[in-house]
Amino acid sequence: MLKKTIEQAFNEQMNKELASAYIYAAMAADFAVKNYNGFSRWMTAQAREEMAHAQKFYEFLLERGGRPLYDTLEKPQKSWDSVRAAFEHALRHEQFITKSIDELVNLARKEDDKAAEIFLQWFVTEQVEEEDSVETVLAKFELAGEDKRGLYLLDKELGSRE
Ligand code: OFO
């Protein structure tokens, strides 16, 4: 039986994953209206991944006899000063999510919930990848530069994300 503390914390995380999707979808829309279709495509893929993350929590809650509860999501920022500023925001957000997952692992240990702890291992690994993929894009800004030509090349490259 799922403890209430775990049920509540997992629901909070499910909503944080949905909020991540919302932020990245807003970034995708901002890029699209500015004609950065490659960056937009990359962020749309990112938003979809976040929906899949939320779904994992949803399914775990149901399988353990819990109740998934959808909460109000904060209105995301509408536009960013630059593409780089948006990716810097994404990195800060992923660092926040990593901290949140780490806290969930600590809670699962405290509550001696082995299934929750094992379930969270996937997210611990995933967060390493999440931070790394945004850091990689930021490093490319350093290489390509942020003038129009650099942005054009990066937009093209990121647009190839499946
Ligand atoms: Fe769900 O990993 Fe990003 O937020």
Short mmCIF file of C-alpha atoms and ligand atoms in Angstrom, two decimals:
data_model
loop_
_atom_site.label_atom_id
_atom_site.label_comp_id
_atom_site.label_asym_id
_atom_site.label_seq_id
_atom_site.Cartn_x
_atom_site.Cartn_y
_atom_site.Cartn_z
CA MET A 1 0.00 0.00 0.00
CA LEU A 2 1.28 3.41 -0.96
CA LYS A 3 2.02 5.73 1.94
CA LYS A 4 0.29 9.11 1.82
CA THR A 5 3.63 10.94 1.96
CA ILE A 6 4.84 9.14 -1.16
CA GLU A 7 1.49 9.56 -2.92
CA GLN A 8 1.53 13.30 -2.31
CA ALA A 9 5.18 13.77 -3.27
CA PHE A 10 4.76 11.70 -6.45
CA ASN A 11 1.71 13.74 -7.39
CA GLU A 12 3.72 16.94 -6.89
CA GLN A 13 6.43 15.54 -9.15
CA MET A 14 3.89 14.50 -11.79
CA ASN A 15 2.69 18.11 -11.86
CA LYS A 16 6.25 19.44 -11.99
CA GLU A 17 6.85 17.27 -15.07
CA LEU A 18 3.69 18.67 -16.65
CA ALA A 19 4.87 22.20 -15.77
CA SER A 20 8.18 21.38 -17.49
CA ALA A 21 6.25 20.37 -20.62
CA TYR A 22 4.30 23.63 -20.42
CA ILE A 23 7.48 25.75 -20.14
CA TYR A 24 9.15 23.98 -23.06
CA ALA A 25 6.02 24.17 -25.19
CA ALA A 26 5.95 27.94 -24.51
CA MET A 27 9.61 28.16 -25.56
CA ALA A 28 8.82 26.18 -28.73
CA ALA A 29 6.02 28.62 -29.55
CA ASP A 30 8.26 31.64 -28.91
CA PHE A 31 10.95 30.20 -31.19
CA ALA A 32 8.39 29.36 -33.88
CA VAL A 33 6.96 32.89 -34.06
CA LYS A 34 10.55 34.18 -34.36
CA ASN A 35 11.16 31.75 -37.25
CA TYR A 36 13.63 29.58 -35.40
CA ASN A 37 11.97 26.40 -36.56
CA GLY A 38 14.84 24.10 -35.60
CA PHE A 39 14.99 25.34 -32.01
CA SER A 40 11.21 25.12 -31.92
CA ARG A 41 11.27 21.52 -33.07
CA TRP A 42 13.88 20.64 -30.43
CA MET A 43 11.80 22.20 -27.67
CA THR A 44 8.61 20.53 -28.90
CA ALA A 45 10.41 17.18 -28.63
CA GLN A 46 11.52 18.18 -25.13
CA ALA A 47 7.96 19.08 -24.13
CA ARG A 48 6.77 15.66 -25.36
CA GLU A 49 9.44 13.94 -23.28
CA GLU A 50 8.19 15.78 -20.21
CA MET A 51 4.65 14.57 -20.88
CA ALA A 52 6.04 11.04 -20.99
CA HIS A 53 7.80 11.63 -17.66
CA ALA A 54 4.53 12.81 -16.09
CA GLN A 55 2.83 9.70 -17.48
CA LYS A 56 5.35 7.45 -15.74
CA PHE A 57 4.40 8.98 -12.37
CA TYR A 58 0.71 8.69 -13.27
CA GLU A 59 1.07 4.98 -14.00
CA PHE A 60 3.16 4.28 -10.93
CA LEU A 61 0.58 6.00 -8.72
CA LEU A 62 -2.24 3.93 -10.21
CA GLU A 63 -0.32 0.66 -10.02
CA ARG A 64 0.36 1.23 -6.33
CA GLY A 65 -3.26 2.02 -5.50
CA GLY A 66 -2.72 5.77 -5.40
CA ARG A 67 -4.75 8.56 -6.95
CA PRO A 68 -3.14 10.78 -9.61
CA LEU A 69 -4.23 14.36 -9.02
CA TYR A 70 -3.81 17.10 -11.59
CA ASP A 71 -3.05 20.52 -10.16
CA THR A 72 -3.11 24.07 -11.50
CA LEU A 73 -0.03 24.83 -13.59
CA GLU A 74 1.72 28.15 -13.36
CA LYS A 75 1.41 30.31 -16.47
CA PRO A 76 4.70 29.96 -18.34
CA GLN A 77 6.81 32.87 -19.49
CA LYS A 78 5.66 34.10 -22.91
CA SER A 79 8.89 35.11 -24.57
CA TRP A 80 12.63 35.12 -23.97
CA ASP A 81 15.15 37.85 -24.81
CA SER A 82 17.27 35.45 -26.84
CA VAL A 83 17.45 31.78 -27.77
CA ARG A 84 20.38 31.42 -25.43
CA ALA A 85 18.39 32.98 -22.55
CA ALA A 86 15.69 30.36 -23.10
CA PHE A 87 18.22 27.51 -22.96
CA GLU A 88 19.79 29.01 -19.83
CA HIS A 89 16.32 29.03 -18.31
CA ALA A 90 15.87 25.39 -19.37
CA LEU A 91 19.13 24.44 -17.65
CA ARG A 92 18.12 26.17 -14.40
CA HIS A 93 14.80 24.38 -14.60
CA GLU A 94 16.42 20.97 -15.12
CA GLN A 95 18.72 21.59 -12.14
CA PHE A 96 15.60 22.32 -10.08
CA ILE A 97 13.99 19.07 -11.30
CA THR A 98 17.14 17.09 -10.50
CA LYS A 99 17.04 18.42 -6.94
CA SER A 100 13.38 17.49 -6.71
CA ILE A 101 14.06 13.91 -7.88
CA ASP A 102 16.93 13.60 -5.39
CA GLU A 103 14.58 14.67 -2.60
CA LEU A 104 12.08 12.03 -3.71
CA VAL A 105 14.80 9.37 -3.50
CA ASN A 106 15.57 10.52 0.05
CA LEU A 107 11.88 10.34 0.92
CA ALA A 108 11.50 6.84 -0.57
CA ARG A 109 14.46 5.70 1.55
CA LYS A 110 13.08 7.34 4.67
CA GLU A 111 9.71 5.65 4.13
CA ASP A 112 11.44 2.37 3.25
CA ASP A 113 9.52 2.16 -0.05
CA LYS A 114 11.77 -0.01 -2.20
CA ALA A 115 9.48 0.03 -5.26
CA ALA A 116 9.43 3.83 -5.24
CA GLU A 117 13.19 3.98 -4.85
CA ILE A 118 13.78 1.58 -7.76
CA PHE A 119 11.24 3.45 -9.90
CA LEU A 120 13.11 6.70 -9.22
CA GLN A 121 16.44 5.29 -10.40
CA TRP A 122 15.32 5.78 -14.01
CA PHE A 123 14.70 9.47 -13.27
CA VAL A 124 18.07 9.90 -11.53
CA THR A 125 19.77 8.68 -14.71
CA GLU A 126 17.42 10.61 -16.96
CA GLN A 127 18.22 13.87 -15.16
CA VAL A 128 21.92 13.42 -15.91
CA GLU A 129 20.93 13.21 -19.58
CA GLU A 130 18.47 16.11 -19.34
CA GLU A 131 21.04 18.49 -17.90
CA ASP A 132 23.71 17.28 -20.30
CA SER A 133 21.59 17.80 -23.42
CA VAL A 134 20.86 21.44 -22.49
CA GLU A 135 24.48 22.04 -21.48
CA THR A 136 25.56 20.66 -24.85
CA VAL A 137 23.36 23.18 -26.65
CA LEU A 138 24.75 26.01 -24.49
CA ALA A 139 28.30 24.89 -25.30
CA LYS A 140 27.42 25.06 -28.99
CA PHE A 141 26.46 28.70 -28.57
CA GLU A 142 30.04 29.27 -27.45
CA LEU A 143 31.37 27.57 -30.57
CA ALA A 144 28.95 28.90 -33.17
CA GLY A 145 28.58 32.35 -31.68
CA GLU A 146 25.33 34.23 -31.34
CA ASP A 147 25.45 36.29 -34.47
CA LYS A 148 22.88 35.59 -37.17
CA ARG A 149 25.03 33.05 -38.96
CA GLY A 150 25.81 31.11 -35.77
CA LEU A 151 22.15 31.03 -34.82
CA TYR A 152 21.17 29.92 -38.31
CA LEU A 153 23.59 26.99 -38.19
CA LEU A 154 22.51 25.91 -34.72
CA ASP A 155 18.85 26.21 -35.64
CA LYS A 156 19.49 23.89 -38.54
CA GLU A 157 21.39 21.38 -36.41
CA LEU A 158 18.88 21.25 -33.56
CA GLY A 159 16.04 20.88 -36.02
CA SER A 160 17.26 17.38 -36.82
CA ARG A 161 16.25 16.10 -33.35
CA GLU A 162 13.77 13.21 -33.66
FE1 OFO B 1 11.34 15.52 -16.70
O1 OFO B 1 13.06 15.99 -16.99
FE2 OFO B 1 13.08 17.68 -17.61
O2 OFO B 1 12.06 18.52 -16.41
#
